[in-house]
Coordinates of C-alpha atoms (C1' of nucleotides) in Angstrom, one line a residue:
Chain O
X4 CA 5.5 22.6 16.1
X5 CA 7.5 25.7 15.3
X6 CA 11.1 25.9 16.4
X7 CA 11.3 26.9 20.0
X8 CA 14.6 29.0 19.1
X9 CA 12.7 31.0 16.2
X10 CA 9.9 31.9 18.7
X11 CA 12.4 33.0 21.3
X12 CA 14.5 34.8 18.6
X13 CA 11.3 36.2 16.8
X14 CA 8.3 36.3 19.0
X15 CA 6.6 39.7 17.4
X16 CA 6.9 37.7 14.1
X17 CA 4.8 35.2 15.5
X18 CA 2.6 36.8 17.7
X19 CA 1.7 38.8 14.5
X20 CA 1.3 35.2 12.5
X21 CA -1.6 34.9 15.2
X22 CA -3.4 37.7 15.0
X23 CA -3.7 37.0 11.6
X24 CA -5.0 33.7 12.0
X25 CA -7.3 35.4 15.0
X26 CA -6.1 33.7 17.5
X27 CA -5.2 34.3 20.6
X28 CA -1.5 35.1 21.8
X29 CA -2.0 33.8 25.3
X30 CA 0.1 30.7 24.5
X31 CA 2.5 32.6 22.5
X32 CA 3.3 34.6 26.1
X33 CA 3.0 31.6 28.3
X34 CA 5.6 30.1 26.1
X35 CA 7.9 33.3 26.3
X36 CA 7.7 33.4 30.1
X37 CA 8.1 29.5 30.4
X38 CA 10.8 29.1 28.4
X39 CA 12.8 31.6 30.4
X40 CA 11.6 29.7 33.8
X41 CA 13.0 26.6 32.1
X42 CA 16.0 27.7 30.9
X43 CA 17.1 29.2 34.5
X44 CA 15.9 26.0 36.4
X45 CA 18.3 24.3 33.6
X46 CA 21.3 26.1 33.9
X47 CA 21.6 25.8 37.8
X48 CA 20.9 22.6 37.1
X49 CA 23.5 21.5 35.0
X50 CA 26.0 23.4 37.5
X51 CA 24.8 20.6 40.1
X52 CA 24.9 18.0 37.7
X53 CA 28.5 18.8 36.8
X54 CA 29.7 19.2 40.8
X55 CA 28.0 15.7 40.9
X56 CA 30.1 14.2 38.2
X57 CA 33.5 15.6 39.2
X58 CA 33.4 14.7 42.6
X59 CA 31.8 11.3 41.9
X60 CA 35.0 10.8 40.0
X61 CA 36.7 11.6 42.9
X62 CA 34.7 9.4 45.3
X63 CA 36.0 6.4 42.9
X64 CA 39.7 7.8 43.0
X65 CA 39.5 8.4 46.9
X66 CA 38.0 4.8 47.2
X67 CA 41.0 3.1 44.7
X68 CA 43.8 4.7 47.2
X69 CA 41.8 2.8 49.9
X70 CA 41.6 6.5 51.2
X71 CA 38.1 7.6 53.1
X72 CA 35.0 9.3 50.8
X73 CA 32.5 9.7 54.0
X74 CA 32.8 13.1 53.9
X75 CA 32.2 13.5 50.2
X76 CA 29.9 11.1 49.8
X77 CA 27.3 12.7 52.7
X78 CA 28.0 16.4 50.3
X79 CA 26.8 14.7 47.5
X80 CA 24.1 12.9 49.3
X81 CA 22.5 16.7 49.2
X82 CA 23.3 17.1 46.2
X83 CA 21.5 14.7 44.7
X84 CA 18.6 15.4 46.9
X85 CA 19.0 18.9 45.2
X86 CA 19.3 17.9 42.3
X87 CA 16.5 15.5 42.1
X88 CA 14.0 18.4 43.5
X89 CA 15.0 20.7 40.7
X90 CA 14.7 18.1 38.2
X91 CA 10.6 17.9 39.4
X92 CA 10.8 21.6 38.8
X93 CA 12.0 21.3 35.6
X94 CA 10.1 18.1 34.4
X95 CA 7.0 20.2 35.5
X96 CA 7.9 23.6 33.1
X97 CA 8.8 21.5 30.5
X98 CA 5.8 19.5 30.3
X99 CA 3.4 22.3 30.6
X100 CA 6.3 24.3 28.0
X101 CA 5.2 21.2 25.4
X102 CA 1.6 21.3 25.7
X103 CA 1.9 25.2 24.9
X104 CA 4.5 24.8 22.0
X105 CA 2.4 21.8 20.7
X106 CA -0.7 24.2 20.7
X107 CA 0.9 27.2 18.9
X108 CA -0.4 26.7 15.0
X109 CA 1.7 26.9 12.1
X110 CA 3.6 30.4 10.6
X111 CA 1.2 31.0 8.0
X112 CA 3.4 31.4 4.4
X113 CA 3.6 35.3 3.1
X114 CA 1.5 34.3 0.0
X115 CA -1.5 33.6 2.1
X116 CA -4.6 36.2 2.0
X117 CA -5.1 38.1 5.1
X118 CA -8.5 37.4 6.2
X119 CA -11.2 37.7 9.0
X120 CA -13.4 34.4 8.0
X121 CA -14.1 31.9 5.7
X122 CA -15.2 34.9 3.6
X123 CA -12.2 36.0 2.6
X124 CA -10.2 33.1 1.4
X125 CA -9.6 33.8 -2.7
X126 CA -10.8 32.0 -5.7
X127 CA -8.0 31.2 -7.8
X128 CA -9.5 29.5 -11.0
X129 CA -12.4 27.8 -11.7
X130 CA -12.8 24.6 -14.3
X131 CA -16.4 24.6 -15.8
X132 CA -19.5 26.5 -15.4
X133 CA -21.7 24.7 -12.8
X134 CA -24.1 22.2 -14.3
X135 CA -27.2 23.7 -16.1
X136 CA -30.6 21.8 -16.1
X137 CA -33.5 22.0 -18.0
X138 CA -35.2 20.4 -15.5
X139 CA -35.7 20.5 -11.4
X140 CA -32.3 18.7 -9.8
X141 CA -32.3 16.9 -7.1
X142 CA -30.4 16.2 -4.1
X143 CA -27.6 13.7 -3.8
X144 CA -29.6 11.9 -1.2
X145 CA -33.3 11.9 -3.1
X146 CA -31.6 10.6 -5.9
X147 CA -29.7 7.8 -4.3
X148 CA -32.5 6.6 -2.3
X149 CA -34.6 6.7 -5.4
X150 CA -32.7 4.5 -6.4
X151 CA -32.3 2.5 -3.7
X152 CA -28.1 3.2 -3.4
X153 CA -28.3 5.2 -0.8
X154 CA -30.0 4.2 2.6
X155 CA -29.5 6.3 5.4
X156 CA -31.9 4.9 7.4
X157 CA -30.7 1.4 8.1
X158 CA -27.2 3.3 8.8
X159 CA -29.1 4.9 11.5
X160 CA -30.5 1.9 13.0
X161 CA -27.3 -0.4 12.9
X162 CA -25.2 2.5 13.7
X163 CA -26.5 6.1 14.2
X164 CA -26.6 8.7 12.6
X165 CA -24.3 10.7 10.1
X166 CA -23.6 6.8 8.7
X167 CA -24.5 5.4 5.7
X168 CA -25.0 1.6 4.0
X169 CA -24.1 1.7 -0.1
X170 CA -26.0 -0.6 -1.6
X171 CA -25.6 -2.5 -5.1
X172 CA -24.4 0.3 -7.9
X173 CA -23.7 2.5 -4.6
X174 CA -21.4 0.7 -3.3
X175 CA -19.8 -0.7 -6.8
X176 CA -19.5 3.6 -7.8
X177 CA -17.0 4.7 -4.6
X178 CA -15.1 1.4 -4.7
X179 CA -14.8 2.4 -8.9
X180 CA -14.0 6.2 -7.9
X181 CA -11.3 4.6 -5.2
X182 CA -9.4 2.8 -8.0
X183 CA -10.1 5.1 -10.7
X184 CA -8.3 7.6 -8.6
X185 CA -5.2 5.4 -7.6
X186 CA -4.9 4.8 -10.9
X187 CA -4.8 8.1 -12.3
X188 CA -2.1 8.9 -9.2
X189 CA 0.1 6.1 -9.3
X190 CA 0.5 5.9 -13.3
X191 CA 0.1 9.3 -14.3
X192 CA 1.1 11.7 -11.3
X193 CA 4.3 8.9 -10.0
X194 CA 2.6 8.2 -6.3
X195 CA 3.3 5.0 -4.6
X196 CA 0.5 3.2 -3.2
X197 CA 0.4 2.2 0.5
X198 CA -2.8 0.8 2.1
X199 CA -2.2 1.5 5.8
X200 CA -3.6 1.3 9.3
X201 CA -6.7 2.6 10.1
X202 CA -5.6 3.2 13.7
X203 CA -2.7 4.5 15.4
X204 CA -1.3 5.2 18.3
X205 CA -1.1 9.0 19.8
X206 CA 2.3 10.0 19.1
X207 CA 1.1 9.6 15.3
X208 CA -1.7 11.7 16.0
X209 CA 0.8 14.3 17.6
X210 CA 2.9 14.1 14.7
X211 CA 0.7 15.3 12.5
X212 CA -0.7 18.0 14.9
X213 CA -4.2 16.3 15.5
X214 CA -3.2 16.0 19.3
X215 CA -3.0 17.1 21.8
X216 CA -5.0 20.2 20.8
X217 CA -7.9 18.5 18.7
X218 CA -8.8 15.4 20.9
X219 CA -12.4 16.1 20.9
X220 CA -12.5 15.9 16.9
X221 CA -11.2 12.1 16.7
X222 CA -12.2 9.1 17.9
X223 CA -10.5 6.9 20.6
X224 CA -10.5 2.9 20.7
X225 CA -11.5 2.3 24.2
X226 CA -9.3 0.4 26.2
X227 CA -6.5 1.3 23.8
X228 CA -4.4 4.1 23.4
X229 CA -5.3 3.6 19.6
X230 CA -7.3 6.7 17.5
X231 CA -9.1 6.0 14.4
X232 CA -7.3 7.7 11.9
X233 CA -9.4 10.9 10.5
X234 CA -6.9 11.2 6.9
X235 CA -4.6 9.0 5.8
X236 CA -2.4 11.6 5.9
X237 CA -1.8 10.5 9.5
X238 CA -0.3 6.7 9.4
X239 CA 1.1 7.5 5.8
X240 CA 3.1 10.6 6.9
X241 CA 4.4 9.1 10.1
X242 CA 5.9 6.7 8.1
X243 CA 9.1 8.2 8.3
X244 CA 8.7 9.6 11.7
X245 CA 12.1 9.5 14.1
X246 CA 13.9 8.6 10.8
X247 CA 17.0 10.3 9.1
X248 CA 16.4 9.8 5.5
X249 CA 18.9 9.9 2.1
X250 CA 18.4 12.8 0.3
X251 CA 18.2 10.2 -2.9
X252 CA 14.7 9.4 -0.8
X253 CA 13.3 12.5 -1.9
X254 CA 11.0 13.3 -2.9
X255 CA 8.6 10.8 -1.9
X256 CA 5.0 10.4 -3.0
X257 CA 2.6 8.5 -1.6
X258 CA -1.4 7.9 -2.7
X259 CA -3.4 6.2 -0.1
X260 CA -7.6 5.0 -0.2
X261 CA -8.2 5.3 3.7
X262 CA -11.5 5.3 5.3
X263 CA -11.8 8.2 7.8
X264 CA -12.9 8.5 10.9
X265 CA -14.5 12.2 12.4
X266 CA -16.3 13.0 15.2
X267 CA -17.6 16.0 13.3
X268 CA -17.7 17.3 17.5
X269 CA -19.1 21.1 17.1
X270 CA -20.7 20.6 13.5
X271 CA -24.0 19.7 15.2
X272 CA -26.6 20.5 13.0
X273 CA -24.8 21.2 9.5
X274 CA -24.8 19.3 6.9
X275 CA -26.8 16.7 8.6
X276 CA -28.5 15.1 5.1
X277 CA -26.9 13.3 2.4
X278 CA -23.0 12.1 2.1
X279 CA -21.5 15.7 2.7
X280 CA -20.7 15.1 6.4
X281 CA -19.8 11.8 7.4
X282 CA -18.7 10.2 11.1
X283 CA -16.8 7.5 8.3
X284 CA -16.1 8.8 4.7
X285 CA -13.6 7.3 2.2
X286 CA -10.7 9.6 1.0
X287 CA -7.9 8.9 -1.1
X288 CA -4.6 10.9 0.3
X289 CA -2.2 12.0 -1.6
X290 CA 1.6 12.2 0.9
X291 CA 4.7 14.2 -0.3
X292 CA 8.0 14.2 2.1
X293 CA 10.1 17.1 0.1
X294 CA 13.6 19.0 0.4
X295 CA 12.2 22.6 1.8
X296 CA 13.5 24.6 -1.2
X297 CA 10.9 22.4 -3.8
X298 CA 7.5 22.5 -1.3
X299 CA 6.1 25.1 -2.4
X300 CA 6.4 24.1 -6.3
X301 CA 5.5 20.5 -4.7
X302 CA 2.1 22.1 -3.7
X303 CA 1.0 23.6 -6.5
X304 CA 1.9 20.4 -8.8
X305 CA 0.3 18.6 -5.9
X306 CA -3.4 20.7 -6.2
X307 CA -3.0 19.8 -10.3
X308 CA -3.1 16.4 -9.4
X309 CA -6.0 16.8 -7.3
X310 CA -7.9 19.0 -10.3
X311 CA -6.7 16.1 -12.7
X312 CA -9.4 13.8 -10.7
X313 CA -12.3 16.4 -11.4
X314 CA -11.1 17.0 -14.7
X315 CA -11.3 13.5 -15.8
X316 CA -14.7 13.1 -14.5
X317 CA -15.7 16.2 -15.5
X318 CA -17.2 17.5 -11.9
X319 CA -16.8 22.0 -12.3
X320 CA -14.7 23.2 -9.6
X321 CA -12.6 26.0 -8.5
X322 CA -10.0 26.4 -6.7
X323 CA -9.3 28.5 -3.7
X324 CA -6.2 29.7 -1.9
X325 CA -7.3 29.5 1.9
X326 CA -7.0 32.6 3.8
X327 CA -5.0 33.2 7.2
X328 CA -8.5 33.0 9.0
X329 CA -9.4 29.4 7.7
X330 CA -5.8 27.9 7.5
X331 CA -5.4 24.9 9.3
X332 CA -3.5 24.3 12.3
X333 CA -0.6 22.5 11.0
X334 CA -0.3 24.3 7.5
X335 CA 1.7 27.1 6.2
X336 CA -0.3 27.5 3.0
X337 CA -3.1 25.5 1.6
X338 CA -5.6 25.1 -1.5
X339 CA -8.7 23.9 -1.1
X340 CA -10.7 22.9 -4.4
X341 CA -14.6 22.9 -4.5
X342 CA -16.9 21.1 -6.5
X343 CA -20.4 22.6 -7.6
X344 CA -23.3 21.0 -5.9
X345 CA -26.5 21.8 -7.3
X346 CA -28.4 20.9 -4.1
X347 CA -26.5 23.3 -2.0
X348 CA -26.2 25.9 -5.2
X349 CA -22.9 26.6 -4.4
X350 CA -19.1 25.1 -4.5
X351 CA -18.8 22.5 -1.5
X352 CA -14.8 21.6 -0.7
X353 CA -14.1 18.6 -1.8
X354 CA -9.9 18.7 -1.3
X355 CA -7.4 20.4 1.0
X356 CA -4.2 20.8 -0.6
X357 CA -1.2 21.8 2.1
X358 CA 2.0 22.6 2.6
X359 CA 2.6 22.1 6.3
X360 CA 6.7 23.4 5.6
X361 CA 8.4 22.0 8.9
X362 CA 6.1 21.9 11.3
X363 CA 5.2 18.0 11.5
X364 CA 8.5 17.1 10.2
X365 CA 9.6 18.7 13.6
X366 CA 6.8 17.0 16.2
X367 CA 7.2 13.5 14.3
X368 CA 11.1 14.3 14.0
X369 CA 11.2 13.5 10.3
X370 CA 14.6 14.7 8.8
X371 CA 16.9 14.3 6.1
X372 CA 20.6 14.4 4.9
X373 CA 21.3 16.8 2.4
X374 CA 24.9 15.7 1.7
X375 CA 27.6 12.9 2.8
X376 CA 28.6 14.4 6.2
X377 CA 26.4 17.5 6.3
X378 CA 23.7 18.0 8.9
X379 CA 20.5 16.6 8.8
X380 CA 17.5 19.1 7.8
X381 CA 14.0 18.7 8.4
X382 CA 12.0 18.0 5.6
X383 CA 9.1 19.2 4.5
X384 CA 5.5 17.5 4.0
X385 CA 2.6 18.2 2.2
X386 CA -0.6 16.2 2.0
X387 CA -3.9 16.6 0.0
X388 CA -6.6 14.8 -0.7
X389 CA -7.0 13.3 -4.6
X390 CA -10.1 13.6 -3.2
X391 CA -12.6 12.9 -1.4
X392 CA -15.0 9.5 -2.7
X393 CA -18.2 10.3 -0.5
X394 CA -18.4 14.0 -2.1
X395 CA -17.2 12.6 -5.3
X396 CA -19.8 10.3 -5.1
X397 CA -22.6 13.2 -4.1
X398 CA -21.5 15.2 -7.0
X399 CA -21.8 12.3 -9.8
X400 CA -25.1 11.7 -8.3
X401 CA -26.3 15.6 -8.9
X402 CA -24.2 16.4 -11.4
X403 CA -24.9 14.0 -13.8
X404 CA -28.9 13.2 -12.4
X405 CA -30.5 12.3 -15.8
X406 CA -34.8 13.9 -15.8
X407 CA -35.8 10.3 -15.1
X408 CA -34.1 9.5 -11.9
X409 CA -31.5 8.3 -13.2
X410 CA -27.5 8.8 -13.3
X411 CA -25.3 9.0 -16.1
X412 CA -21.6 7.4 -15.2
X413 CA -19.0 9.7 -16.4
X414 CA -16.8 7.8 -19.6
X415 CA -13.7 7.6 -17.4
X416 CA -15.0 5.7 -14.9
X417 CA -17.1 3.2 -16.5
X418 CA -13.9 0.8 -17.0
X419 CA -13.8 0.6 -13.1
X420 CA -17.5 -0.1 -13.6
X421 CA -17.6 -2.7 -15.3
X422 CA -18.6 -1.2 -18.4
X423 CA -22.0 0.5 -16.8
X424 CA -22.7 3.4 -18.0
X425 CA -25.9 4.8 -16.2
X426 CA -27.4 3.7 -12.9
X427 CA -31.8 3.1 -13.4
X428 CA -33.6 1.4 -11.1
X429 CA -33.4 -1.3 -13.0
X430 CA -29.8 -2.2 -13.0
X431 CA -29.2 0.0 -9.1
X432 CA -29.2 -3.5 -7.2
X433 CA -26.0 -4.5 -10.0
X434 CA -27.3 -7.4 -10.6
X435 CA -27.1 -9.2 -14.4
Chain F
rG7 C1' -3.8 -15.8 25.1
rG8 C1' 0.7 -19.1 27.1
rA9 C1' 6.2 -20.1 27.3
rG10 C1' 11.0 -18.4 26.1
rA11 C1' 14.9 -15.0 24.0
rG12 C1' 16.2 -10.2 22.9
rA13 C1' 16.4 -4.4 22.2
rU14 C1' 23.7 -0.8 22.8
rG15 C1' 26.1 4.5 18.0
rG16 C1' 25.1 4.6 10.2
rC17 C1' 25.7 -1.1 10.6
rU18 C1' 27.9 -5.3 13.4
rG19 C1' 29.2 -6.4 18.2
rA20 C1' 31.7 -6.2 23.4
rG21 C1' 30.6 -4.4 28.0
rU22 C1' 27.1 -6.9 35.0
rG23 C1' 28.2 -0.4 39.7
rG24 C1' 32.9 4.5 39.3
rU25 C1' 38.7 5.6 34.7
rC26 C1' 32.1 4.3 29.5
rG27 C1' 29.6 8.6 24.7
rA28 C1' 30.7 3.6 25.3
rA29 C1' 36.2 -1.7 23.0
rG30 C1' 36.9 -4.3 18.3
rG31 C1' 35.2 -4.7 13.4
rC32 C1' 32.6 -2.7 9.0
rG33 C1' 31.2 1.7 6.6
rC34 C1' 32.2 6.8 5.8
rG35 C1' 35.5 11.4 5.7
rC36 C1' 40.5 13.6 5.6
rG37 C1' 45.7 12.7 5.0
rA38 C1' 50.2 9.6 3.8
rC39 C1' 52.0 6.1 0.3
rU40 C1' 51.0 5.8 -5.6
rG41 C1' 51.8 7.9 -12.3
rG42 C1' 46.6 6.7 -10.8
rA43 C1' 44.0 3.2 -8.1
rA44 C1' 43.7 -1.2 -4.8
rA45 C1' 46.0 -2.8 -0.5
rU46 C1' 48.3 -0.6 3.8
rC47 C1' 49.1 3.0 7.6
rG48 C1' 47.6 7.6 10.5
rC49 C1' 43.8 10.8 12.1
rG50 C1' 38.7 11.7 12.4
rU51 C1' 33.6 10.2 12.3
rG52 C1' 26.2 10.7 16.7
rU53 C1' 22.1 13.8 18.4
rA54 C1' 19.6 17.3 21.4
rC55 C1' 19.7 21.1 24.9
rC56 C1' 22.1 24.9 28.1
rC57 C1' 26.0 28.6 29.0
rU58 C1' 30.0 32.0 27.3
rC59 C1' 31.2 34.9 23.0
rA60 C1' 28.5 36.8 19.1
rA61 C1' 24.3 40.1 14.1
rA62 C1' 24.8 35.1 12.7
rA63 C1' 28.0 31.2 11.9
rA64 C1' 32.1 29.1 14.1
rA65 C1' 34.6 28.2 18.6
rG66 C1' 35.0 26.9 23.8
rG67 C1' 32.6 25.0 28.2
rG68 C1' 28.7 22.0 30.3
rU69 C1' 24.4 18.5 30.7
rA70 C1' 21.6 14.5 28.8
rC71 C1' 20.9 10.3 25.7
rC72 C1' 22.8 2.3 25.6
rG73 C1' 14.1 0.5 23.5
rA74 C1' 10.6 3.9 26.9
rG75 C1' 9.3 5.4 31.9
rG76 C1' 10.1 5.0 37.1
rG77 C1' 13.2 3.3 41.4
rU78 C1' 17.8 2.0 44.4
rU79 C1' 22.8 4.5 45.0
rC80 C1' 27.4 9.6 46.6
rA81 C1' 27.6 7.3 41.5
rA82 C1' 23.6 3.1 36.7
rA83 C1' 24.4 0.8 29.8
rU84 C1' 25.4 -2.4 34.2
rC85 C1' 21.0 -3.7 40.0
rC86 C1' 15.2 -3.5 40.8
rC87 C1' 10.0 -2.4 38.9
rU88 C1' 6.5 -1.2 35.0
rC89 C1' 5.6 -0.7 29.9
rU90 C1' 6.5 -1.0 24.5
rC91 C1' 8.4 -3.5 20.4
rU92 C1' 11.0 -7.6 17.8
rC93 C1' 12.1 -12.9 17.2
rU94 C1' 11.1 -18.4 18.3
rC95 C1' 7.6 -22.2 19.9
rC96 C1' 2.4 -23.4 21.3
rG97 C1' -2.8 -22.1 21.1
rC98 C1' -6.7 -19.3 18.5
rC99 C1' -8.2 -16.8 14.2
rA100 C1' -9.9 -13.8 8.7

RNA sequence: GGAGAGAUGGCUGAGUGGUCGAAGGCGCGCGACUGGAAAUCGCGUGUACCCUCAAAAAAGGGUACCGAGGGUUCAAAUCCCUCUCUCUCCGCCA
């Protein structure tokens, strides 16, 4: 949520923040003309409100000297029922003010490339050349069901589709990438591992800017008013929602495994074999509550980390600074890094990386003191993902797809393994 | 799931219809005292929004906030209803 004073204050500033996100500025005016309504019901209002108190006061005096209040008592009557109508008024503009506030996406930062699509967001770097083969490479999911890790098809029968059941080296390779990458965050990068829920309530989901515009994207626990969480990013955050904290807090780090939960609503058709895109995929989160002047130095340490997990499994990447067009709602700047898929033959994202400045720290109300006695501030948050296991996963499988159907494990992981080093039908169902 | 108790400011803890943004204490800040400190004393110490004035800040005025939402009343921390959360006991359960 952007500050309702800097859109009053600076509306062409942010009408021109939508145009280049191409988006429409309907809300942006609807705001403009509702925030005036409000503020005119408010101040006639208060006026009452004020009339109301004073002469209250003097109802009690009247009443103490035994003296008579009927008059004043039957002017007040009206004005309460005055007051009472106006306040329907009011509770009406304000909650439709909300729901347009809450729908106007973040300020995008002024190091963010202009663009018209997905087209125009900008490689930064790249780490690797994609993987060469001297023989015909498979896809993630001929490979795994080769080897009988990957079944799709009894996900589809328990479940539906877009599921999937892990079997034996499978399942035993995400839960080793899901620890592997903890580890690597929590005793090399300083992140504090929380494990949270996997549902929470809406006010969560509004903190973070996945409600109320976004409902059709998640998933809602019926007879509830619970959502399963699509990102850790959304318990973990909220954390320190309604909270003032000590400046001796910050920064804070936080690494989470969460699985996720998306309804993948409008991505009919795409992706629709394989792990790429999942109704429930594991992530591991990475959660940063900063002072505002360090965010943006947060971020880019913050995208390191994330490379550091590709790096040490040795998966090529690159790196991409997100353009205006394909920024997220909620952030102000954002990195997204891309692992090389041979099945697809291109880069496939595999981490956001964003800075999201103020604007959940404002809907959650997440602030903190900067000094003994000075006002609180609004913090900043950031959140990335260090990264995703199902596409990590998916990109061990193809990347490192030996000519016999087989799967090398990168060194780095094979600790978490249990010392395996390849996955052959032999040894898939992990059995000694 | 059943029974009971509770939710008040940074913390603690009073307050059962009007003089309550809210006693007292603790903490914190400023000042006095002191060579310096402790102790003591004095003063101060929430947030949001609106208006005035302004480039802004500050200042002044106002409104709201005692878990949340609704109701009664001229007037609600206080009375009524609904909900949420916490604690205790019982039941159930991984």
């Amino acid at each position: 949520m952007l500050d309702p004073k800097r859109i009053r204050n600076n509306p062409d500033v942010i009408r021109e923040s939508l145009i280049k996100r191409n988006e429409s500025t309907e809300n942006l005016d609807r705001f403009l003309e509702l925030d005036e309504k409000r503020r005119g019901i408010l101040t006639e209002l208060e006026k009452l409100k004020n009339l109301r108190n004073s002469e209250s006061e003097e109802i009690a005096r009247l009443k103490k000297e035994g003296k008579d209040a009927g008059v004043k008592i039957e002017e007040m009557r009206e004005v309460s029922d005055k007051i009472k109508s106006m306040e329907a008024d009011l509770g009406e503009v304000e909650g439709e003010l909300n729901l347009v506030l809450m729908s106007i996406p973040n300020v995008p930062h002024s190091s963010v490339p202009v663009g018209k699509s997905d087209e125009d967001n900008v490689e930064v770097r790249r780490w690797a050349d994609p993987t060469k083969f001297n023989f015909e490479p498979k896809a993630h999911w001929d490979i795994g069901e080769n080897l009988g890790i990957l079944d799709f098809a009894t996900a589809s029968k328990v479940t539906g589709s877009r599921f999937v059941f892990l079997r034996g080296l499978g399942a035993r390779l995400e839960m080793a990438l899901i620890n592997f990458m903890l580890t690597l965050h929590t005793t090399k990068h300083g992140y504090v591992e929380v494990f949270p829920p996997f549902m929470v309530h809406r006010h969560s989901m509004e903190g973070t800017g996945q409600l109320p515009k976004f409902e059709e994207d998640a998933f809602k626990v019926a007879g509830t008013d619970y959502f399963l969480i699509p990102t850790a990013e959304v318990p973990v955050t909220n954390m320190y929602r309604e909270q003032i904290l000590d400046k001796s807090d910050l920064p804070i780090y936080h690494v989470a495994y969460s699985a996720c939960f998306r309804s993948e609503a409008g991505s009919a058709g795409r992706d629709t074999r394989g792990l790429i895109r999942q109704h429930q995929f594991n992530k591991v989160e990475m959660v940063k509550i900063v002072e505002p002047e360090t965010s943006y130095d947060e971020l880019e340490k913050m995208v390191n980390d994330a490379e550091d997990v590709l790096q040490t499994l040795g998966i090529p990447y690159r790196v991409v600074a997100i353009s205006t067009a394909d920024l997220g709602f909620t952030a102000a700047k954002k990195y997204d890094l891309e692992i090389w898929m041979p099945s697809y033959g291109r880069y496939v994202e595999i981490s956001s990386c964003s800075n999201c400045e103020d604007f959940q720290a404002r809907r959650a109300d997440m602030k903190y003191r900067p000094g003994q006695g000075e006002k609180a501030r609004y913090v900043h948050t950031l959140n990335g993902s260090g990264v995703a296991v199902g596409r990590t996963t998916a990109a061990i499988l193809e990347n490192y797809q030996q000519p016999d159907g087989s799967v090398l494990i990168p060194e780095a992981l094979r600790p978490f393994m249990g010392g395996i080093d390849r996955i052959t039908k032999g040894n898939a169902m992990g059995r000694r």
